[in-house]
Coordinates of C-alpha atoms and ligand atoms in Angstrom, one line a residue:
M1394 CA 41.0 103.6 97.4
G1395 CA 37.3 104.6 97.0
S1396 CA 37.7 107.3 99.4
E1397 CA 40.8 108.6 97.6
Q1398 CA 38.9 108.7 94.4
A1399 CA 35.9 110.4 96.0
T1400 CA 38.1 113.2 96.9
L1401 CA 40.2 114.0 93.6
P1402 CA 38.6 116.9 91.8
G1403 CA 36.4 116.3 89.1
L1404 CA 35.8 112.6 89.7
A1405 CA 33.7 112.8 92.7
L1406 CA 30.4 110.5 92.1
S1407 CA 29.9 112.3 88.6
Q1408 CA 30.1 109.1 86.5
G1409 CA 27.8 106.3 87.0
S1410 CA 25.8 107.8 89.8
C1411 CA 22.4 108.4 89.7
S1412 CA 21.4 111.7 91.4
P1413 CA 18.1 113.7 91.6
Q1414 CA 19.5 116.4 89.3
D1415 CA 20.2 113.7 86.5
G1416 CA 16.3 113.1 86.6
G1417 CA 17.1 109.2 87.9
S1418 CA 14.6 107.4 90.4
S1419 CA 14.6 108.1 94.1
S1420 CA 15.8 105.7 96.7
K1421 CA 17.1 105.9 100.1
E1422 CA 20.6 106.5 99.1
D1423 CA 19.5 109.2 96.9
M1424 CA 17.7 110.7 99.7
G1425 CA 21.1 111.0 101.6
N1426 CA 22.8 112.4 98.9
E1427 CA 20.1 115.2 98.5
A1428 CA 21.5 116.6 101.9
G1429 CA 25.0 117.2 100.1
K1430 CA 28.2 115.4 98.9
P1431 CA 29.5 112.8 101.4
R1432 CA 32.3 114.2 103.6
F1433 CA 35.6 112.6 104.1
K1434 CA 38.6 113.2 106.4
R1435 CA 40.9 115.5 104.6
I1436 CA 44.5 114.2 104.2
D1437 CA 46.6 117.3 105.0
R1438 CA 50.1 116.5 104.1
E1439 CA 51.0 120.3 104.5
Q1440 CA 50.8 120.1 108.2
L1441 CA 53.7 119.9 110.7
F1442 CA 53.4 117.9 113.7
W1443 CA 55.3 116.7 116.6
R1444 CA 55.1 112.7 117.5
M1445 CA 56.4 110.6 120.0
V1446 CA 58.9 107.9 118.6
D1447 CA 60.3 105.3 120.9
L1448 CA 63.4 104.9 119.0
D1449 CA 64.2 101.4 120.2
R1450 CA 61.1 100.0 118.8
L1451 CA 61.8 101.4 115.5
I1452 CA 63.5 98.0 114.7
A1453 CA 62.8 94.4 115.4
D1454 CA 64.8 93.1 118.2
D1455 CA 66.9 90.7 115.9
H1456 CA 67.3 93.3 113.3
P1457 CA 70.8 92.9 111.8
V1458 CA 71.7 96.7 112.5
R1459 CA 71.6 95.9 116.2
A1460 CA 74.2 93.1 115.5
I1461 CA 76.5 95.7 113.5
W1462 CA 76.2 98.1 116.3
E1463 CA 77.2 95.2 118.9
L1464 CA 79.9 94.2 116.9
V1465 CA 81.6 97.6 116.2
G1466 CA 81.3 98.4 119.6
K1467 CA 83.4 95.2 120.6
M1468 CA 86.2 96.8 118.5
D1469 CA 88.9 99.0 119.7
L1470 CA 88.4 102.1 117.7
S1471 CA 91.2 104.3 119.6
R1472 CA 93.1 104.8 116.2
F1473 CA 90.1 106.5 114.8
D1474 CA 89.4 108.5 117.9
E1475 CA 93.1 109.9 117.2
K1476 CA 92.0 111.9 114.6
I1477 CA 89.4 113.8 116.1
R1478 CA 90.2 117.2 117.6
A1479 CA 87.4 118.3 119.8
V1480 CA 88.0 117.4 123.5
E1481 CA 85.8 117.4 126.5
G1482 CA 85.9 120.9 128.3
V1483 CA 87.1 122.9 125.0
A1484 CA 84.4 124.8 122.9
G1485 CA 83.6 123.6 119.4
R1486 CA 81.3 121.2 117.7
S1487 CA 81.3 117.7 118.5
P1488 CA 82.1 115.2 115.8
Y1489 CA 80.2 111.9 115.2
D1490 CA 81.6 109.1 116.9
P1491 CA 83.6 106.5 114.7
R1492 CA 81.5 103.9 115.8
L1493 CA 78.3 105.3 114.4
L1494 CA 80.0 106.3 111.3
I1495 CA 81.3 102.6 110.6
S1496 CA 78.1 101.1 111.6
L1497 CA 76.2 103.4 109.1
W1498 CA 78.7 102.5 106.3
I1499 CA 78.7 98.7 107.1
Y1500 CA 74.9 98.6 107.2
A1501 CA 74.3 100.6 104.4
Y1502 CA 76.9 98.4 102.2
S1503 CA 75.1 95.3 103.5
Q1504 CA 71.6 96.8 101.9
G1505 CA 73.6 97.1 98.6
V1506 CA 73.8 101.5 99.4
N1507 CA 77.2 102.5 98.6
S1508 CA 76.8 106.3 97.9
A1509 CA 77.1 108.7 100.7
R1510 CA 74.2 111.1 99.4
A1511 CA 71.9 107.7 99.7
I1512 CA 72.9 107.3 103.1
E1513 CA 72.1 110.8 104.2
R1514 CA 68.7 110.6 102.5
L1515 CA 68.1 107.1 104.3
C1516 CA 68.9 108.8 107.7
E1517 CA 65.8 111.1 107.2
I1518 CA 63.4 108.3 106.3
A1519 CA 64.4 104.8 107.1
P1520 CA 64.0 103.1 110.6
P1521 CA 67.6 101.3 110.6
Y1522 CA 69.4 104.3 110.0
Q1523 CA 67.3 106.4 112.3
W1524 CA 67.8 104.0 115.1
L1525 CA 71.5 104.1 114.5
T1526 CA 71.6 107.9 114.4
G1527 CA 69.0 108.4 117.2
L1528 CA 67.1 110.5 114.2
E1529 CA 70.1 112.8 113.3
V1530 CA 70.7 113.1 109.6
V1531 CA 74.4 112.7 109.0
N1532 CA 75.6 114.7 106.1
A1533 CA 77.0 113.2 102.8
H1534 CA 80.3 115.1 103.1
T1535 CA 80.8 113.6 106.5
L1536 CA 80.1 110.1 105.4
S1537 CA 82.1 110.6 102.1
D1538 CA 85.4 112.0 103.9
F1539 CA 85.1 109.2 106.6
R1540 CA 84.9 106.6 104.2
V1541 CA 88.5 107.2 102.3
G1542 CA 90.1 109.1 105.4
H1543 CA 91.0 106.3 107.6
G1544 CA 92.8 103.8 105.6
D1545 CA 95.2 102.4 108.0
E1546 CA 92.5 102.4 110.6
L1547 CA 90.1 100.5 108.3
K1548 CA 92.8 97.8 107.8
E1549 CA 93.2 97.4 111.4
L1550 CA 89.4 97.2 111.9
F1551 CA 89.5 94.4 109.1
V1552 CA 92.1 92.7 111.2
Q1553 CA 90.4 93.0 114.5
V1554 CA 87.1 91.6 113.1
L1555 CA 89.2 88.7 111.5
A1556 CA 90.5 87.8 115.2
L1557 CA 86.9 87.9 116.4
L1558 CA 85.7 85.4 113.9
S1559 CA 88.7 83.4 114.6
S1560 CA 88.1 83.0 118.2
D1561 CA 84.5 82.4 117.4
G1562 CA 85.8 79.3 115.5
M1563 CA 84.7 80.6 112.0
I1564 CA 88.3 80.5 110.8
T1565 CA 90.5 77.5 110.3
L1566 CA 93.3 78.7 107.7
E1567 CA 93.1 74.5 107.0
R1568 CA 92.1 75.4 103.4
V1569 CA 92.3 79.1 101.5
M1570 CA 91.1 79.7 98.0
Q1571 CA 92.5 82.6 96.2
D1572 CA 90.9 84.4 93.6
G1573 CA 91.0 87.7 91.4
T1574 CA 88.1 89.5 90.0
K1575 CA 88.0 92.4 87.8
I1576 CA 85.8 95.3 89.0
K1577 CA 85.3 98.3 86.6
A1578 CA 87.0 101.6 87.5
S1579 CA 84.8 105.0 87.3
A1580 CA 86.1 105.6 84.2
A1581 CA 84.8 105.1 80.4
P1582 CA 86.6 102.8 78.0
D1583 CA 87.2 105.7 75.6
S1584 CA 89.1 108.0 78.3
F1585 CA 92.5 106.3 77.4
R1586 CA 95.2 108.5 75.5
T1587 CA 98.6 108.4 74.5
E1588 CA 101.3 109.9 76.4
E1589 CA 101.7 112.6 73.7
K1590 CA 97.8 113.3 73.5
I1591 CA 97.7 114.1 77.4
Q1592 CA 100.7 116.4 77.0
E1593 CA 98.9 118.2 74.3
Q1594 CA 95.7 118.4 76.7
L1595 CA 97.6 119.6 79.8
K1596 CA 99.3 122.4 77.6
A1597 CA 95.6 123.3 76.4
V1598 CA 94.6 123.6 80.0
Q1599 CA 97.2 125.5 81.1
E1600 CA 97.0 127.9 78.1
H1601 CA 93.1 128.4 79.0
V1602 CA 93.7 129.3 82.3
E1603 CA 96.5 132.0 81.3
A1604 CA 93.6 133.6 78.7
L1605 CA 91.2 133.3 81.7
D1606 CA 93.4 134.9 84.1
K1607 CA 93.4 138.1 81.8
L1608 CA 89.7 138.8 82.1
T1609 CA 89.0 141.9 83.5
E1610 CA 86.8 141.9 86.8
E1611 CA 83.5 142.8 85.0
E1612 CA 84.0 139.9 83.1
S1613 CA 84.5 137.5 86.0
S1614 CA 83.1 137.5 89.4
E1615 CA 85.0 136.2 92.2
R1616 CA 82.9 133.0 92.6
A1617 CA 83.5 132.1 89.1
A1618 CA 87.0 132.7 89.3
K1619 CA 87.1 130.2 92.2
A1620 CA 85.0 127.6 90.1
R1621 CA 87.6 128.3 87.2
E1622 CA 90.6 127.7 89.5
R1623 CA 89.2 124.5 91.2
G1624 CA 88.3 123.0 87.6
R1625 CA 91.6 123.8 86.6
R1626 CA 93.7 122.4 89.2
E1627 CA 91.4 119.0 89.3
R1628 CA 91.9 118.5 85.3
S1629 CA 95.6 119.4 85.7
E1630 CA 96.2 117.3 88.6
R1631 CA 94.2 114.3 86.6
L1632 CA 96.4 115.1 83.7
E1633 CA 99.9 115.4 85.5
S1634 CA 98.8 112.1 87.5
A1635 CA 98.2 110.4 84.1
L1636 CA 101.5 111.3 82.7
R1637 CA 103.2 109.8 86.1
E1638 CA 101.7 106.6 85.2
F1639 CA 103.6 106.5 82.1
D1640 CA 106.8 106.3 84.1
K1641 CA 105.3 103.4 85.9
L1642 CA 104.4 101.5 83.0
R1643 CA 107.7 102.1 81.1
A1644 CA 109.2 100.7 84.4
E1645 CA 106.9 97.7 83.8
G1646 CA 108.0 97.3 80.4
N1647 CA 104.7 98.7 78.8
A1648 CA 106.0 101.4 76.9
K1649 CA 103.1 101.4 74.3
E1650 CA 100.1 101.5 76.7
R1651 CA 97.8 104.2 76.9
V1652 CA 96.4 105.6 80.2
S1653 CA 92.9 106.7 81.3
I1654 CA 92.6 110.7 81.8
T1655 CA 89.7 110.2 84.0
D1656 CA 91.3 107.5 86.4
P1657 CA 94.9 107.4 85.4
E1658 CA 95.7 104.5 87.8
A1659 CA 93.2 102.2 86.0
R1660 CA 94.2 99.4 83.7
N1661 CA 92.3 98.3 80.7
M1662 CA 91.7 94.7 81.5
K1663 CA 90.0 91.8 80.1
Q1664 CA 86.4 91.2 81.4
A1665 CA 84.9 87.9 82.3
G1666 CA 82.2 88.6 79.9
G1667 CA 84.5 89.2 77.2
G1668 CA 85.9 92.7 76.0
F1669 CA 88.2 95.2 77.8
A1670 CA 87.1 97.9 80.0
P1671 CA 89.1 100.3 82.7
S1672 CA 89.4 98.3 85.8
Y1673 CA 91.3 97.1 88.8
N1674 CA 92.1 93.6 89.8
V1675 CA 90.5 92.5 93.3
Q1676 CA 92.3 89.7 95.2
I1677 CA 90.4 87.8 97.8
S1678 CA 91.5 85.2 100.0
T1679 CA 88.6 83.0 101.3
D1680 CA 88.8 80.7 104.2
A1681 CA 87.0 77.5 102.9
A1682 CA 85.5 76.5 106.5
N1683 CA 83.0 79.0 106.8
K1684 CA 83.7 81.4 103.4
V1685 CA 85.2 84.2 105.4
I1686 CA 87.3 86.6 103.5
V1687 CA 90.9 86.6 105.4
G1688 CA 92.7 88.8 103.0
V1689 CA 92.1 91.2 100.3
G1690 CA 94.3 93.3 97.9
I1691 CA 93.8 95.7 95.2
T1692 CA 96.4 95.3 92.1
Q1693 CA 96.7 97.1 88.4
A1694 CA 98.0 93.8 87.3
G1695 CA 95.9 92.3 84.2
N1696 CA 96.7 88.6 85.2
D1697 CA 97.0 86.7 88.3
F1698 CA 100.6 85.0 88.1
D1699 CA 102.3 87.3 90.7
Q1700 CA 99.4 87.4 93.2
L1701 CA 99.7 84.1 94.8
I1702 CA 102.3 85.0 97.0
P1703 CA 101.1 88.5 98.1
G1704 CA 98.0 86.8 98.9
V1705 CA 99.5 84.3 101.0
E1706 CA 101.4 87.1 102.6
R1707 CA 98.1 89.4 103.6
V1708 CA 96.7 86.1 105.1
E1709 CA 99.8 85.7 107.4
Q1710 CA 99.8 89.3 108.2
N1711 CA 96.1 89.4 109.2
L1712 CA 96.0 86.2 111.3
A1713 CA 99.8 85.8 112.2
E1714 CA 99.5 82.2 110.7
S1715 CA 100.1 80.6 107.4
P1716 CA 97.2 79.0 105.5
K1717 CA 98.0 75.1 105.4
Q1718 CA 96.5 74.6 101.8
V1719 CA 96.1 77.2 99.1
V1720 CA 93.8 76.5 96.2
A1721 CA 93.9 78.7 93.1
D1722 CA 92.8 78.6 89.3
G1723 CA 95.2 78.0 86.4
G1724 CA 95.8 81.8 86.4
F1725 CA 98.0 81.3 89.5
V1726 CA 99.7 78.2 88.4
S1727 CA 103.5 79.2 87.5
R1728 CA 106.8 77.5 88.0
D1729 CA 107.5 80.3 90.8
N1730 CA 104.5 80.0 92.5
I1731 CA 104.8 76.0 92.9
V1732 CA 108.3 76.3 94.0
E1733 CA 107.8 79.2 96.4
M1734 CA 104.8 77.4 98.0
E1735 CA 106.8 74.3 98.5
S1736 CA 109.7 76.5 100.1
R1737 CA 106.9 77.9 102.5
G1738 CA 105.5 74.6 103.6
V1739 CA 102.0 75.5 101.7
D1740 CA 100.0 72.6 100.0
F1741 CA 99.1 74.5 96.7
I1742 CA 96.7 73.0 94.4
G1743 CA 95.7 74.3 91.2
P1744 CA 94.3 72.7 87.9
Q1745 CA 96.5 70.1 85.9
C1746 CA 98.5 72.2 83.3
E1747 CA 99.7 69.7 80.5
E1748 CA 102.2 71.3 78.4
E1749 CA 103.8 68.5 77.2
G1750 CA 103.1 67.3 73.6
K1751 CA 101.7 70.8 72.7
G1752 CA 104.2 70.8 69.6
K1753 CA 103.2 67.6 68.0
S1754 CA 100.1 68.6 66.5
S1755 CA 101.8 72.0 65.5
Y1756 CA 104.6 69.8 63.7
E1757 CA 101.9 67.7 61.9
G1758 CA 100.2 70.9 60.7
R1759 CA 103.5 72.1 59.0
G1760 CA 103.9 68.8 57.2
V1761 CA 106.5 67.2 59.4
T1762 CA 106.4 63.3 59.1
S1763 CA 106.7 61.2 62.0
E1764 CA 110.2 60.0 61.5
Y1765 CA 111.3 63.7 61.8
L1766 CA 109.3 64.8 65.0
S1767 CA 111.6 66.2 67.6
S1768 CA 111.6 63.0 69.8
R1769 CA 113.6 61.4 66.9
F1770 CA 116.5 64.0 67.8
V1771 CA 119.1 62.9 69.9
Y1772 CA 120.5 65.0 72.8
D1773 CA 123.8 64.9 73.7
A1774 CA 124.6 66.6 77.1
A1775 CA 128.3 66.5 76.8
S1776 CA 128.2 68.8 73.8
D1777 CA 124.9 70.3 74.6
S1778 CA 123.6 69.6 71.1
F1779 CA 121.2 67.2 69.2
R1780 CA 121.9 64.9 66.3
C1781 CA 119.3 65.0 63.7
P1782 CA 118.2 61.8 61.7
Q1783 CA 120.3 62.6 59.0
D1784 CA 123.2 62.9 61.3
K1785 CA 123.6 66.7 61.4
T1786 CA 124.2 68.7 64.5
L1787 CA 121.7 71.0 65.9
S1788 CA 123.3 73.7 68.1
Y1789 CA 122.1 75.7 71.0
E1790 CA 120.5 79.0 70.3
G1791 CA 118.8 80.2 73.4
K1792 CA 116.3 79.3 76.2
D1793 CA 112.5 80.6 76.8
E1794 CA 110.9 80.7 80.5
R1795 CA 107.7 79.0 80.0
N1796 CA 105.0 79.0 82.7
L1797 CA 105.9 75.6 84.0
H1798 CA 109.2 75.1 82.6
V1799 CA 112.5 76.2 80.8
S1800 CA 112.7 75.4 77.0
Y1801 CA 116.0 75.3 75.3
K1802 CA 116.3 75.9 71.6
Y1803 CA 118.7 74.1 69.4
R1804 CA 119.0 74.6 65.5
A1805 CA 120.5 73.0 62.4
T1806 CA 122.2 75.2 59.9
W1807 CA 120.5 76.5 56.9
A1808 CA 123.1 75.0 54.9
D1809 CA 122.8 71.5 55.9
C1810 CA 119.0 71.7 55.9
K1811 CA 118.8 73.3 52.3
A1812 CA 121.1 70.5 51.1
C1813 CA 119.4 68.0 53.3
P1814 CA 117.3 65.1 50.9
A1815 CA 114.9 64.8 54.0
K1816 CA 113.9 68.4 54.2
G1817 CA 110.6 68.1 52.8
Q1818 CA 109.9 65.6 55.7
C1819 CA 111.4 67.4 58.1
C1820 CA 111.1 71.2 57.8
P1821 CA 109.1 71.8 54.6
G1822 CA 108.5 75.3 55.2
N1823 CA 111.8 76.5 56.6
Q1824 CA 113.3 78.9 53.8
V1825 CA 116.0 80.8 55.3
T1826 CA 116.9 78.9 58.7
G1827 CA 117.6 75.1 59.8
R1828 CA 115.2 73.0 61.6
S1829 CA 115.2 73.5 65.2
V1830 CA 113.9 71.5 68.3
Q1831 CA 113.4 72.3 72.1
R1832 CA 114.6 70.6 75.1
T1833 CA 112.2 71.2 78.1
E1834 CA 113.4 71.1 81.7
E1835 CA 110.9 70.7 84.8
L1836 CA 111.7 71.2 88.1
P1837 CA 111.2 68.4 90.7
E1838 CA 108.7 70.5 92.6
V1839 CA 106.8 71.0 89.3
A1840 CA 106.8 67.5 88.2
A1841 CA 105.8 66.7 92.0
F1842 CA 102.5 69.1 91.4
R1843 CA 101.9 67.6 88.3
Q1844 CA 101.5 64.3 89.9
K1845 CA 99.6 65.4 92.9
M1846 CA 97.0 67.0 90.7
K1847 CA 96.4 63.6 89.0
T1848 CA 95.4 62.0 92.0
E1849 CA 91.4 62.0 92.6
P1850 CA 91.1 63.4 96.2
V1851 CA 93.1 66.5 95.3
A1852 CA 91.2 66.8 92.1
E1853 CA 88.0 66.8 94.1
I1854 CA 89.4 69.6 96.7
Y1855 CA 90.1 71.7 93.2
H1856 CA 86.5 71.0 92.4
Q1857 CA 85.1 72.7 95.5
R1858 CA 87.3 76.1 94.6
S1859 CA 84.7 78.0 92.4
E1860 CA 82.1 77.7 94.6
V1861 CA 84.1 78.7 97.7
A1862 CA 85.9 81.3 96.1
E1863 CA 83.5 83.0 94.1
T1864 CA 80.6 83.4 97.0
P1865 CA 82.3 86.6 98.3
N1866 CA 82.7 87.9 94.8
L1867 CA 79.3 87.3 94.1
W1868 CA 78.3 89.2 97.3
I1869 CA 80.4 92.2 96.9
K1870 CA 79.1 92.7 93.5
A1871 CA 75.5 91.3 93.4
K1872 CA 74.5 92.3 96.9
F1873 CA 76.7 95.0 97.7
G1874 CA 76.4 96.7 94.4
L1875 CA 80.2 96.9 93.7
R1876 CA 80.2 96.0 90.3
Q1877 CA 82.0 99.6 89.5
F1878 CA 83.9 101.5 91.7
R1879 CA 82.4 104.8 92.8
L1880 CA 85.8 106.4 93.7
R1881 CA 89.0 107.0 91.7
G1882 CA 92.7 106.0 92.2
I1883 CA 94.1 102.8 93.8
C1884 CA 93.8 104.0 97.4
K1885 CA 90.4 104.8 97.3
V1886 CA 89.4 102.0 95.6
E1887 CA 91.1 99.9 97.9
M1888 CA 89.0 101.6 100.7
E1889 CA 85.8 100.8 98.9
T1890 CA 86.9 97.1 98.5
L1891 CA 87.7 97.0 102.3
W1892 CA 84.3 98.2 103.4
A1893 CA 82.8 95.8 101.1
C1894 CA 84.7 92.8 102.1
L1895 CA 84.4 94.0 106.0
T1896 CA 80.8 94.1 105.6
Y1897 CA 80.8 90.5 104.2
N1898 CA 82.7 89.2 107.0
I1899 CA 80.1 90.9 109.7
R1900 CA 77.4 89.6 107.8
L1901 CA 78.7 86.0 107.9
W1902 CA 79.4 86.8 111.8
I1903 CA 75.7 87.9 112.0
R1904 CA 74.2 84.7 110.1
L1905 CA 76.7 82.2 112.0
H1906 CA 76.9 83.4 115.1
W1907 CA 74.9 86.7 116.4
K1908 CA 71.4 84.9 115.1
M1909 CA 72.2 81.6 116.5
R1910 CA 73.2 83.2 119.8
A1911 CA 70.2 85.3 119.7
A1912 CA 67.9 82.1 118.9
A1913 CA 69.9 80.3 122.0
A1914 CA 68.7 83.1 124.5
V1915 CA 65.2 83.3 123.2
A1916 CA 64.8 79.4 123.9
M1917 CA 66.3 80.0 127.1
A1918 CA 63.8 82.6 128.6
Ligands
SF4_784 S1 116.6 68.9 57.3 FE1 118.2 69.6 58.7 S2 117.6 69.0 60.5 FE2 116.1 68.0 59.2 S3 117.3 65.8 58.8 FE3 117.9 67.4 57.4 S4 119.6 68.2 57.9 FE4 118.7 67.4 59.6

């Protein structure tokens, strides 16, 4: 520090020093200074020099990047090779080995780096990246294209890694936790527009381009024309893609939805911390034994009701085996899911959902006295109708399929109720319709599910759910930086998610297998 200060212009020994020129007293030190200013080694940061680098000593023997390289080397990457056109004996530039590009991305994700440009920079300065590349700098375009250009191959790699973890005893499928988490899309909340607005914008873009096309050559250089054409194409494609999303939404029965013009496939989803944001719903299945991610999927659905069965099927596809037990939160508990899990022989565990008795408090709130609660109405199966305490008939009106049961509605006529002396205790608020009651039917599977969830051992299993299921979510978001997608469109965000989940599993393998094996080898030596 002292030497740095002394070499700074204008600071060298000027303050607080006592030189002969200042008229101070003479000492041995002063005598030394009389010969001139002290001289130090100059740091020359402009110079270029060669140096010897022992690449293998850039990183420690137990550095995780070695484990990643080793693990990726064990995988069959022949499907990645199929896309490479350069071959031995034929002229042309050799591309990078997929093993290197995969290892670079995995290591980068594990360090919370998920940008191709950042990796390119790190290849220049960071020893783990330099060790991987052999001091080469892999450019961002190559990295970026590789990340999204091998969807099927990446899925196959994910499955291969699962097979390795399974053979190392890290996966049992005795208990799998299914969970959904919302990850924000690369789009602003105010990027949503109605269909009419998007059509207007598309028309404006097309008109604008036509006007630009009429510019003379002096007004428009070739380069500017190319940039204009690229901008027009990208904007038009995004707007046309947004319009196509409306067809999809209409097919799903969401005619009134708006679509983001930045990422048309993102959906406005409720966030855990409150509010809504353009997002994707990431579904993760985690094996409870060692918290390995055994299945991952992306959906545009804002809720999880329809995601349990696809989640189980993904696990079956990945590991050729069904999980014995699946644990999920209340968002996955529905009649259909309970019945389907039962038919597949999968033990489904979810929270207790007591829907019975929900109506009682609302009846009381409406001024219905205890003599006229729905339990006082008598059902007659033969005529499929109810008799009220005043012996009037309530006829079948329609059914309502609820989450866990089917609800059948019956109603008295307005004429009967209007003339009834007990109307004030039975349905005081009704002004135009007669009193209604509901009959619910619960399937045996749902009743058995309710009973099961009341037992203590099963409730205890459910309590373990959040710790297991939320661990990968936390890692992916907090440690790997995937709080918001960098890419747009469901296919590309699926790739981003797969890279992060693959990295998570490989990190687990390093911690639970590779490091223990390395420690054992050191102990043996
Ligand atoms: S108000 Fe209607 S439903 Fe209620 S007791 Fe009277 S007749 Fe029956």
